[in-house]
Amino acid sequence: MANLMSEKTSTMVPAGLGNPLRHSKALPSRKVATRYWVIMGLLILASLGFAYGFMAWGNPMPPGSDGFWRIAELRATSITTMAIVAVAQAVATVSFQTVTNNRIITPSIMGFDSLFVAVQTTSVYLLGAAGVVALQGVPQFIFQVVIMVALAVGLYGWLLSGKLGNIQIMLLIGIIIGAGLGSVSTFMQRMLTPSEFDILTARLFGSISNADVSYFPIAIPLVAISAAFLIGSSKRLNVVSLGRDTTMNLGINHRREVMKTLFFVSILIAVSTALIGPLTFFGFLAAMLAYQLADTYDHRYVFPMAVLTGFVILSGAYFIMKNVFYAQGVVGIIIELVGGTAFLIFILRKGRL
């Protein structure tokens, strides 16, 4: 029965009125389906173009030579990092917005970034400049991921599945926790020496260069497993998006679905944040554009669109920062600017949360 409700129904237009008959399918008409696959094709071409551009742009060796591919292999680390982050942020944000039934809030906005900043700042405050080095390494990476996942599961699980389970309370508490952690971090930052503050500031920017190849054996399986579970649960997420009462009436345990989704969302965002740093509006931007481009609410089609959109955004921002502003790897600046602007426009157009 859940499969019957896995897709949003569309309004039926009577035949003979000059409009094509629309069916209750994910892509309700041939025009919509064609538009979807054309956009997907363009995004795939853009992704491949950016990937090849990173390997070839500024490569001093002749294309196709052994030296060219050696340099390209070194640059492939950045491409892999962007792919990991794009999958993690896009899938996590779409899933999170579904279970919260809100298209504005994201996991990052709810405190992940503040926790990352607090951990980094505390380390430098206690250990000095060596604190940044102390947080580098596979064990430290795993530690940061575990801390973020534990906090997220505890907070979101309590607020969304308990008696206080509503968006307003969750948003309020998330903002309060984020503001509290931000205040503590700011206080410690004011106590640092100028050199320590400069080192810390460079770490707090969302930057592709923050990623370490040694993290990939941990980050890639975690992201792959979590994303595969959420994408595989697309039909159930379609039902969950209809609301708690409808989900329960269709025989699906709403609380269990929310908790499972939140657990894997927490892993995805924690890995992304620990890998390159905070990107507050990146997930929101990818999810918002994916819904606009896909023109459907079916997660089977929204997820691939969001991932490709996220990769194009991230790779485009990286290319601009590296080749125009010569700020290699620091993608957070341009993404926060564009994403924050899109966030405000979305709120003003919608008029409410």
Tab-separated table of C-alpha atoms in Angstrom:
chain	number	residue	atom	x	y	z
A	1	MET	CA	0.000	0.000	0.000
A	2	ALA	CA	2.941	2.280	0.667
A	3	ASN	CA	4.041	1.824	-2.927
A	4	LEU	CA	0.701	3.176	-4.131
A	5	MET	CA	1.342	6.412	-2.260
A	6	SER	CA	5.003	6.711	-3.127
A	7	GLU	CA	4.387	9.464	-5.652
A	8	LYS	CA	2.633	12.807	-5.321
A	9	THR	CA	-0.633	12.851	-7.219
A	10	SER	CA	-1.120	15.575	-9.800
A	11	THR	CA	-4.252	17.397	-10.804
A	12	MET	CA	-6.154	15.673	-13.575
A	13	VAL	CA	-6.936	17.971	-16.478
A	14	PRO	CA	-9.983	16.921	-18.532
A	15	ALA	CA	-9.219	16.025	-22.114
A	16	GLY	CA	-10.387	18.339	-24.856
A	17	LEU	CA	-9.452	21.566	-23.054
A	18	GLY	CA	-6.213	22.082	-24.946
A	19	ASN	CA	-3.983	20.691	-22.167
A	20	PRO	CA	-2.364	17.235	-22.140
A	21	LEU	CA	-3.786	14.727	-19.699
A	22	ARG	CA	-1.576	14.587	-16.586
A	23	HIS	CA	-1.189	11.346	-14.718
A	24	SER	CA	-0.201	10.617	-11.136
A	25	LYS	CA	3.353	9.690	-12.104
A	26	ALA	CA	6.620	11.134	-10.863
A	27	LEU	CA	7.148	12.721	-14.278
A	28	PRO	CA	3.507	13.369	-15.225
A	29	SER	CA	3.944	14.213	-18.903
A	30	ARG	CA	6.325	13.540	-21.764
A	31	LYS	CA	7.385	17.181	-21.758
A	32	VAL	CA	8.327	17.043	-18.071
A	33	ALA	CA	10.180	13.752	-18.541
A	34	THR	CA	12.102	15.085	-21.532
A	35	ARG	CA	13.009	18.243	-19.630
A	36	TYR	CA	14.241	16.187	-16.674
A	37	TRP	CA	16.516	13.934	-18.714
A	38	VAL	CA	17.863	16.840	-20.772
A	39	ILE	CA	18.827	18.690	-17.595
A	40	MET	CA	20.376	15.518	-16.173
A	41	GLY	CA	22.404	15.113	-19.350
A	42	LEU	CA	23.614	18.712	-19.211
A	43	LEU	CA	24.630	18.346	-15.560
A	44	ILE	CA	26.530	15.141	-16.342
A	45	LEU	CA	28.365	16.881	-19.180
A	46	ALA	CA	29.137	19.864	-16.926
A	47	SER	CA	30.442	17.528	-14.204
A	48	LEU	CA	32.689	15.680	-16.643
A	49	GLY	CA	33.847	18.981	-18.107
A	50	PHE	CA	34.826	20.398	-14.722
A	51	ALA	CA	36.533	17.136	-13.749
A	52	TYR	CA	38.637	17.118	-16.905
A	53	GLY	CA	39.254	20.862	-16.592
A	54	PHE	CA	40.797	20.389	-13.149
A	55	MET	CA	43.180	17.803	-14.525
A	56	ALA	CA	44.073	19.678	-17.725
A	57	TRP	CA	43.875	23.403	-16.829
A	58	GLY	CA	47.357	24.704	-16.136
A	59	ASN	CA	48.893	21.254	-16.572
A	60	PRO	CA	52.358	21.963	-18.013
A	61	MET	CA	52.706	18.536	-19.629
A	62	PRO	CA	51.326	17.641	-23.083
A	63	PRO	CA	47.846	16.058	-22.916
A	64	GLY	CA	48.007	12.267	-22.958
A	65	SER	CA	51.646	12.028	-21.888
A	66	ASP	CA	52.803	10.122	-18.814
A	67	GLY	CA	53.674	13.376	-17.061
A	68	PHE	CA	50.218	14.774	-17.794
A	69	TRP	CA	48.500	11.823	-16.144
A	70	ARG	CA	50.845	11.879	-13.152
A	71	ILE	CA	49.886	15.488	-12.469
A	72	ALA	CA	46.244	14.711	-13.191
A	73	GLU	CA	46.355	11.868	-10.656
A	74	LEU	CA	47.543	14.283	-7.994
A	75	ARG	CA	44.691	16.651	-8.826
A	76	ALA	CA	42.174	13.809	-8.725
A	77	THR	CA	42.227	14.070	-4.931
A	78	SER	CA	40.299	17.346	-5.138
A	79	ILE	CA	37.768	15.819	-7.541
A	80	THR	CA	37.235	12.850	-5.209
A	81	THR	CA	36.776	15.193	-2.258
A	82	MET	CA	34.183	17.246	-4.110
A	83	ALA	CA	32.315	14.101	-5.139
A	84	ILE	CA	32.202	12.873	-1.525
A	85	VAL	CA	30.970	16.220	-0.226
A	86	ALA	CA	28.407	16.653	-3.012
A	87	VAL	CA	26.862	13.230	-2.379
A	88	ALA	CA	26.892	13.668	1.396
A	89	GLN	CA	25.433	17.174	1.510
A	90	ALA	CA	22.858	16.734	-1.250
A	91	VAL	CA	21.417	13.409	-0.088
A	92	ALA	CA	21.469	14.428	3.571
A	93	THR	CA	19.740	17.770	3.006
A	94	VAL	CA	16.964	16.372	0.808
A	95	SER	CA	16.315	13.576	3.318
A	96	PHE	CA	16.408	15.931	6.302
A	97	GLN	CA	13.963	18.340	4.703
A	98	THR	CA	11.642	15.423	3.973
A	99	VAL	CA	11.460	14.052	7.514
A	100	THR	CA	11.087	17.553	8.965
A	101	ASN	CA	8.546	18.465	6.258
A	102	ASN	CA	10.293	21.790	5.753
A	103	ARG	CA	12.182	22.960	2.664
A	104	ILE	CA	14.224	25.667	4.419
A	105	ILE	CA	16.066	24.183	7.386
A	106	THR	CA	19.146	22.028	6.839
A	107	PRO	CA	21.319	19.904	9.132
A	108	SER	CA	24.137	22.454	8.874
A	109	ILE	CA	21.917	25.316	9.963
A	110	MET	CA	20.930	23.266	13.026
A	111	GLY	CA	24.364	23.314	14.680
A	112	PHE	CA	26.872	21.036	12.920
A	113	ASP	CA	29.034	23.940	11.832
A	114	SER	CA	29.036	25.514	15.308
A	115	LEU	CA	30.140	22.207	16.829
A	116	PHE	CA	32.976	21.894	14.301
A	117	VAL	CA	34.127	25.457	15.052
A	118	ALA	CA	33.937	24.804	18.801
A	119	VAL	CA	36.064	21.637	18.531
A	120	GLN	CA	38.703	23.338	16.375
A	121	THR	CA	38.819	26.468	18.538
A	122	THR	CA	39.060	24.504	21.785
A	123	SER	CA	41.966	22.497	20.409
A	124	VAL	CA	43.925	25.627	19.430
A	125	TYR	CA	42.978	27.365	22.686
A	126	LEU	CA	44.313	24.497	24.796
A	127	LEU	CA	47.287	23.397	22.687
A	128	GLY	CA	48.191	26.519	20.732
A	129	ALA	CA	49.112	26.317	17.050
A	130	ALA	CA	49.853	22.636	17.541
A	131	GLY	CA	46.140	22.125	18.209
A	132	VAL	CA	45.392	22.164	14.486
A	133	VAL	CA	47.927	19.413	13.928
A	134	ALA	CA	46.550	17.488	16.903
A	135	LEU	CA	43.173	17.214	15.150
A	136	GLN	CA	44.679	15.832	11.961
A	137	GLY	CA	44.877	12.101	11.434
A	138	VAL	CA	42.491	9.205	10.953
A	139	PRO	CA	41.731	8.652	14.682
A	140	GLN	CA	40.982	12.347	15.152
A	141	PHE	CA	38.802	12.355	12.038
A	142	ILE	CA	36.813	9.387	13.357
A	143	PHE	CA	36.526	11.088	16.756
A	144	GLN	CA	35.036	14.246	15.237
A	145	VAL	CA	32.554	12.229	13.182
A	146	VAL	CA	31.451	10.209	16.219
A	147	ILE	CA	30.955	13.337	18.336
A	148	MET	CA	28.839	15.033	15.662
A	149	VAL	CA	26.717	11.948	14.992
A	150	ALA	CA	26.082	11.354	18.704
A	151	LEU	CA	24.974	14.955	19.261
A	152	ALA	CA	22.779	14.991	16.160
A	153	VAL	CA	21.039	11.686	16.852
A	154	GLY	CA	20.392	12.657	20.460
A	155	LEU	CA	19.099	16.132	19.600
A	156	TYR	CA	17.050	15.406	16.493
A	157	GLY	CA	15.788	12.054	17.710
A	158	TRP	CA	14.431	13.625	20.885
A	159	LEU	CA	12.971	16.723	19.289
A	160	LEU	CA	11.395	15.156	16.201
A	161	SER	CA	10.044	11.884	17.546
A	162	GLY	CA	9.075	12.779	21.102
A	163	LYS	CA	6.172	14.704	22.572
A	164	LEU	CA	7.819	17.989	21.563
A	165	GLY	CA	8.192	16.837	17.977
A	166	ASN	CA	7.563	19.942	15.920
A	167	ILE	CA	9.660	22.058	13.609
A	168	GLN	CA	9.426	25.294	15.589
A	169	ILE	CA	10.882	23.842	18.783
A	170	MET	CA	13.602	21.994	16.913
A	171	LEU	CA	14.582	25.127	15.009
A	172	LEU	CA	14.609	27.230	18.179
A	173	ILE	CA	16.705	24.780	20.186
A	174	GLY	CA	19.071	24.236	17.260
A	175	ILE	CA	19.636	27.985	16.930
A	176	ILE	CA	20.181	28.343	20.678
A	177	ILE	CA	22.726	25.511	20.758
A	178	GLY	CA	24.492	26.913	17.707
A	179	ALA	CA	24.570	30.420	19.184
A	180	GLY	CA	25.849	29.086	22.505
A	181	LEU	CA	28.663	27.139	20.895
A	182	GLY	CA	29.446	30.145	18.704
A	183	SER	CA	29.696	32.437	21.730
A	184	VAL	CA	32.051	30.066	23.533
A	185	SER	CA	34.177	29.770	20.393
A	186	THR	CA	34.314	33.558	19.963
A	187	PHE	CA	35.407	34.008	23.573
A	188	MET	CA	38.252	31.515	23.169
A	189	GLN	CA	39.269	33.067	19.842
A	190	ARG	CA	39.690	36.466	21.512
A	191	MET	CA	42.180	34.882	23.904
A	192	LEU	CA	44.393	33.559	21.122
A	193	THR	CA	47.554	35.220	19.856
A	194	PRO	CA	47.406	36.762	16.369
A	195	SER	CA	49.430	33.919	14.852
A	196	GLU	CA	47.222	31.260	16.461
A	197	PHE	CA	44.100	33.092	15.318
A	198	ASP	CA	45.374	33.214	11.719
A	199	ILE	CA	46.052	29.480	11.730
A	200	LEU	CA	42.628	28.738	13.195
A	201	THR	CA	40.812	31.028	10.744
A	202	ALA	CA	42.346	29.215	7.777
A	203	ARG	CA	41.032	25.928	9.188
A	204	LEU	CA	37.504	27.227	9.787
A	205	PHE	CA	36.874	28.063	6.125
A	206	GLY	CA	35.202	25.339	4.112
A	207	SER	CA	38.131	24.333	1.942
A	208	ILE	CA	38.852	21.418	-0.378
A	209	SER	CA	42.490	21.581	0.700
A	210	ASN	CA	41.469	20.590	4.251
A	211	ALA	CA	40.801	17.042	3.041
A	212	ASP	CA	43.441	14.374	3.526
A	213	VAL	CA	43.780	11.305	1.306
A	214	SER	CA	44.216	9.161	4.419
A	215	TYR	CA	40.598	9.992	5.380
A	216	PHE	CA	39.166	8.480	2.200
A	217	PRO	CA	39.152	4.817	3.367
A	218	ILE	CA	36.862	5.934	6.200
A	219	ALA	CA	34.881	8.715	4.503
A	220	ILE	CA	34.046	6.919	1.239
A	221	PRO	CA	32.478	3.773	2.791
A	222	LEU	CA	30.519	5.827	5.336
A	223	VAL	CA	29.123	8.127	2.657
A	224	ALA	CA	28.475	5.274	0.214
A	225	ILE	CA	26.580	3.142	2.746
A	226	SER	CA	24.553	6.040	4.173
A	227	ALA	CA	23.675	7.501	0.768
A	228	ALA	CA	22.776	4.057	-0.602
A	229	PHE	CA	20.392	3.445	2.297
A	230	LEU	CA	18.649	6.806	1.907
A	231	ILE	CA	18.403	6.544	-1.873
A	232	GLY	CA	17.136	2.991	-1.502
A	233	SER	CA	14.461	4.309	0.875
A	234	SER	CA	13.134	6.772	-1.714
A	235	LYS	CA	9.650	5.263	-1.848
A	236	ARG	CA	9.335	5.304	1.933
A	237	LEU	CA	10.560	8.895	2.037
A	238	ASN	CA	7.867	9.759	-0.506
A	239	VAL	CA	5.298	8.464	1.983
A	240	VAL	CA	6.952	10.175	4.976
A	241	SER	CA	6.767	13.487	3.096
A	242	LEU	CA	2.950	13.208	3.199
A	243	GLY	CA	2.981	13.706	6.974
A	244	ARG	CA	2.941	11.620	10.130
A	245	ASP	CA	-0.769	10.743	10.104
A	246	THR	CA	-0.780	9.631	6.473
A	247	THR	CA	2.396	7.622	6.986
A	248	MET	CA	0.920	5.798	9.983
A	249	ASN	CA	-2.352	5.142	8.144
A	250	LEU	CA	-0.406	3.500	5.323
A	251	GLY	CA	1.209	1.048	7.744
A	252	ILE	CA	4.673	2.612	8.069
A	253	ASN	CA	6.169	3.282	11.487
A	254	HIS	CA	6.793	7.016	11.210
A	255	ARG	CA	9.064	7.294	14.265
A	256	ARG	CA	11.282	4.430	13.100
A	257	GLU	CA	11.631	5.895	9.608
A	258	VAL	CA	12.501	9.324	11.022
A	259	MET	CA	15.106	7.909	13.396
A	260	LYS	CA	16.769	5.774	10.706
A	261	THR	CA	16.840	8.697	8.292
A	262	LEU	CA	18.261	11.066	10.907
A	263	PHE	CA	20.981	8.590	11.815
A	264	PHE	CA	22.273	8.309	8.248
A	265	VAL	CA	21.808	12.047	7.631
A	266	SER	CA	23.963	12.720	10.694
A	267	ILE	CA	26.728	10.456	9.368
A	268	LEU	CA	26.722	12.182	5.965
A	269	ILE	CA	26.884	15.718	7.356
A	270	ALA	CA	29.428	14.780	10.015
A	271	VAL	CA	31.761	13.223	7.429
A	272	SER	CA	31.417	16.208	5.092
A	273	THR	CA	32.056	18.767	7.842
A	274	ALA	CA	34.985	16.870	9.375
A	275	LEU	CA	36.493	16.382	5.919
A	276	ILE	CA	36.583	19.939	4.543
A	277	GLY	CA	34.955	22.192	7.141
A	278	PRO	CA	31.599	23.994	7.353
A	279	LEU	CA	29.498	24.749	4.268
A	280	THR	CA	26.308	26.083	5.817
A	281	PHE	CA	24.254	26.855	2.712
A	282	PHE	CA	25.693	24.352	0.256
A	283	GLY	CA	23.186	21.591	0.993
A	284	PHE	CA	20.276	24.020	0.934
A	285	LEU	CA	21.380	25.425	-2.417
A	286	ALA	CA	21.778	21.974	-3.982
A	287	ALA	CA	18.405	20.736	-2.666
A	288	MET	CA	16.508	23.888	-3.638
A	289	LEU	CA	17.852	23.879	-7.197
A	290	ALA	CA	17.271	20.122	-7.501
A	291	TYR	CA	13.561	20.474	-6.729
A	292	GLN	CA	13.268	23.337	-9.210
A	293	LEU	CA	15.110	21.485	-11.964
A	294	ALA	CA	13.559	18.050	-11.399
A	295	ASP	CA	9.972	19.381	-11.222
A	296	THR	CA	8.918	16.371	-9.130
A	297	TYR	CA	8.691	15.357	-5.495
A	298	ASP	CA	9.720	11.738	-6.091
A	299	HIS	CA	13.006	11.133	-4.291
A	300	ARG	CA	14.089	8.602	-6.917
A	301	TYR	CA	14.493	11.534	-9.297
A	302	VAL	CA	15.339	14.306	-6.827
A	303	PHE	CA	18.357	12.549	-5.305
A	304	PRO	CA	20.355	12.161	-8.566
A	305	MET	CA	19.497	15.716	-9.577
A	306	ALA	CA	20.629	17.068	-6.191
A	307	VAL	CA	23.932	15.161	-6.290
A	308	LEU	CA	24.819	16.354	-9.790
A	309	THR	CA	23.723	19.910	-9.001
A	310	GLY	CA	25.831	19.886	-5.853
A	311	PHE	CA	28.911	18.642	-7.691
A	312	VAL	CA	28.553	21.289	-10.409
A	313	ILE	CA	28.134	24.030	-7.778
A	314	LEU	CA	31.110	22.836	-5.750
A	315	SER	CA	33.400	22.273	-8.717
A	316	GLY	CA	32.369	25.601	-10.258
A	317	ALA	CA	33.079	27.457	-7.023
A	318	TYR	CA	36.442	25.694	-6.704
A	319	PHE	CA	37.386	26.558	-10.279
A	320	ILE	CA	36.511	30.239	-9.790
A	321	MET	CA	38.349	30.546	-6.476
A	322	LYS	CA	41.441	28.777	-7.822
A	323	ASN	CA	41.782	30.354	-11.269
A	324	VAL	CA	40.172	33.780	-10.795
A	325	PHE	CA	40.915	34.746	-7.192
A	326	TYR	CA	43.886	32.397	-6.716
A	327	ALA	CA	42.472	31.186	-3.393
A	328	GLN	CA	42.937	27.484	-4.044
A	329	GLY	CA	40.472	25.217	-2.294
A	330	VAL	CA	38.567	27.869	-0.334
A	331	VAL	CA	35.089	27.286	-1.750
A	332	GLY	CA	33.155	28.239	1.371
A	333	ILE	CA	33.339	31.971	0.661
A	334	ILE	CA	31.559	31.968	-2.698
A	335	ILE	CA	29.113	29.214	-1.707
A	336	GLU	CA	28.106	31.052	1.474
A	337	LEU	CA	27.549	34.238	-0.547
A	338	VAL	CA	25.450	32.614	-3.266
A	339	GLY	CA	23.720	30.170	-0.914
A	340	GLY	CA	22.906	32.823	1.676
A	341	THR	CA	21.416	35.069	-0.991
A	342	ALA	CA	19.321	32.187	-2.346
A	343	PHE	CA	18.193	31.371	1.195
A	344	LEU	CA	16.919	34.931	1.756
A	345	ILE	CA	15.189	35.012	-1.642
A	346	PHE	CA	13.492	31.688	-0.902
A	347	ILE	CA	12.193	32.912	2.473
A	348	LEU	CA	10.973	36.227	1.039
A	349	ARG	CA	9.169	34.464	-1.812
A	350	LYS	CA	7.575	31.885	0.458
A	351	GLY	CA	6.780	34.398	3.208
A	352	ARG	CA	7.018	31.856	6.039
A	353	LEU	CA	9.125	29.014	7.436
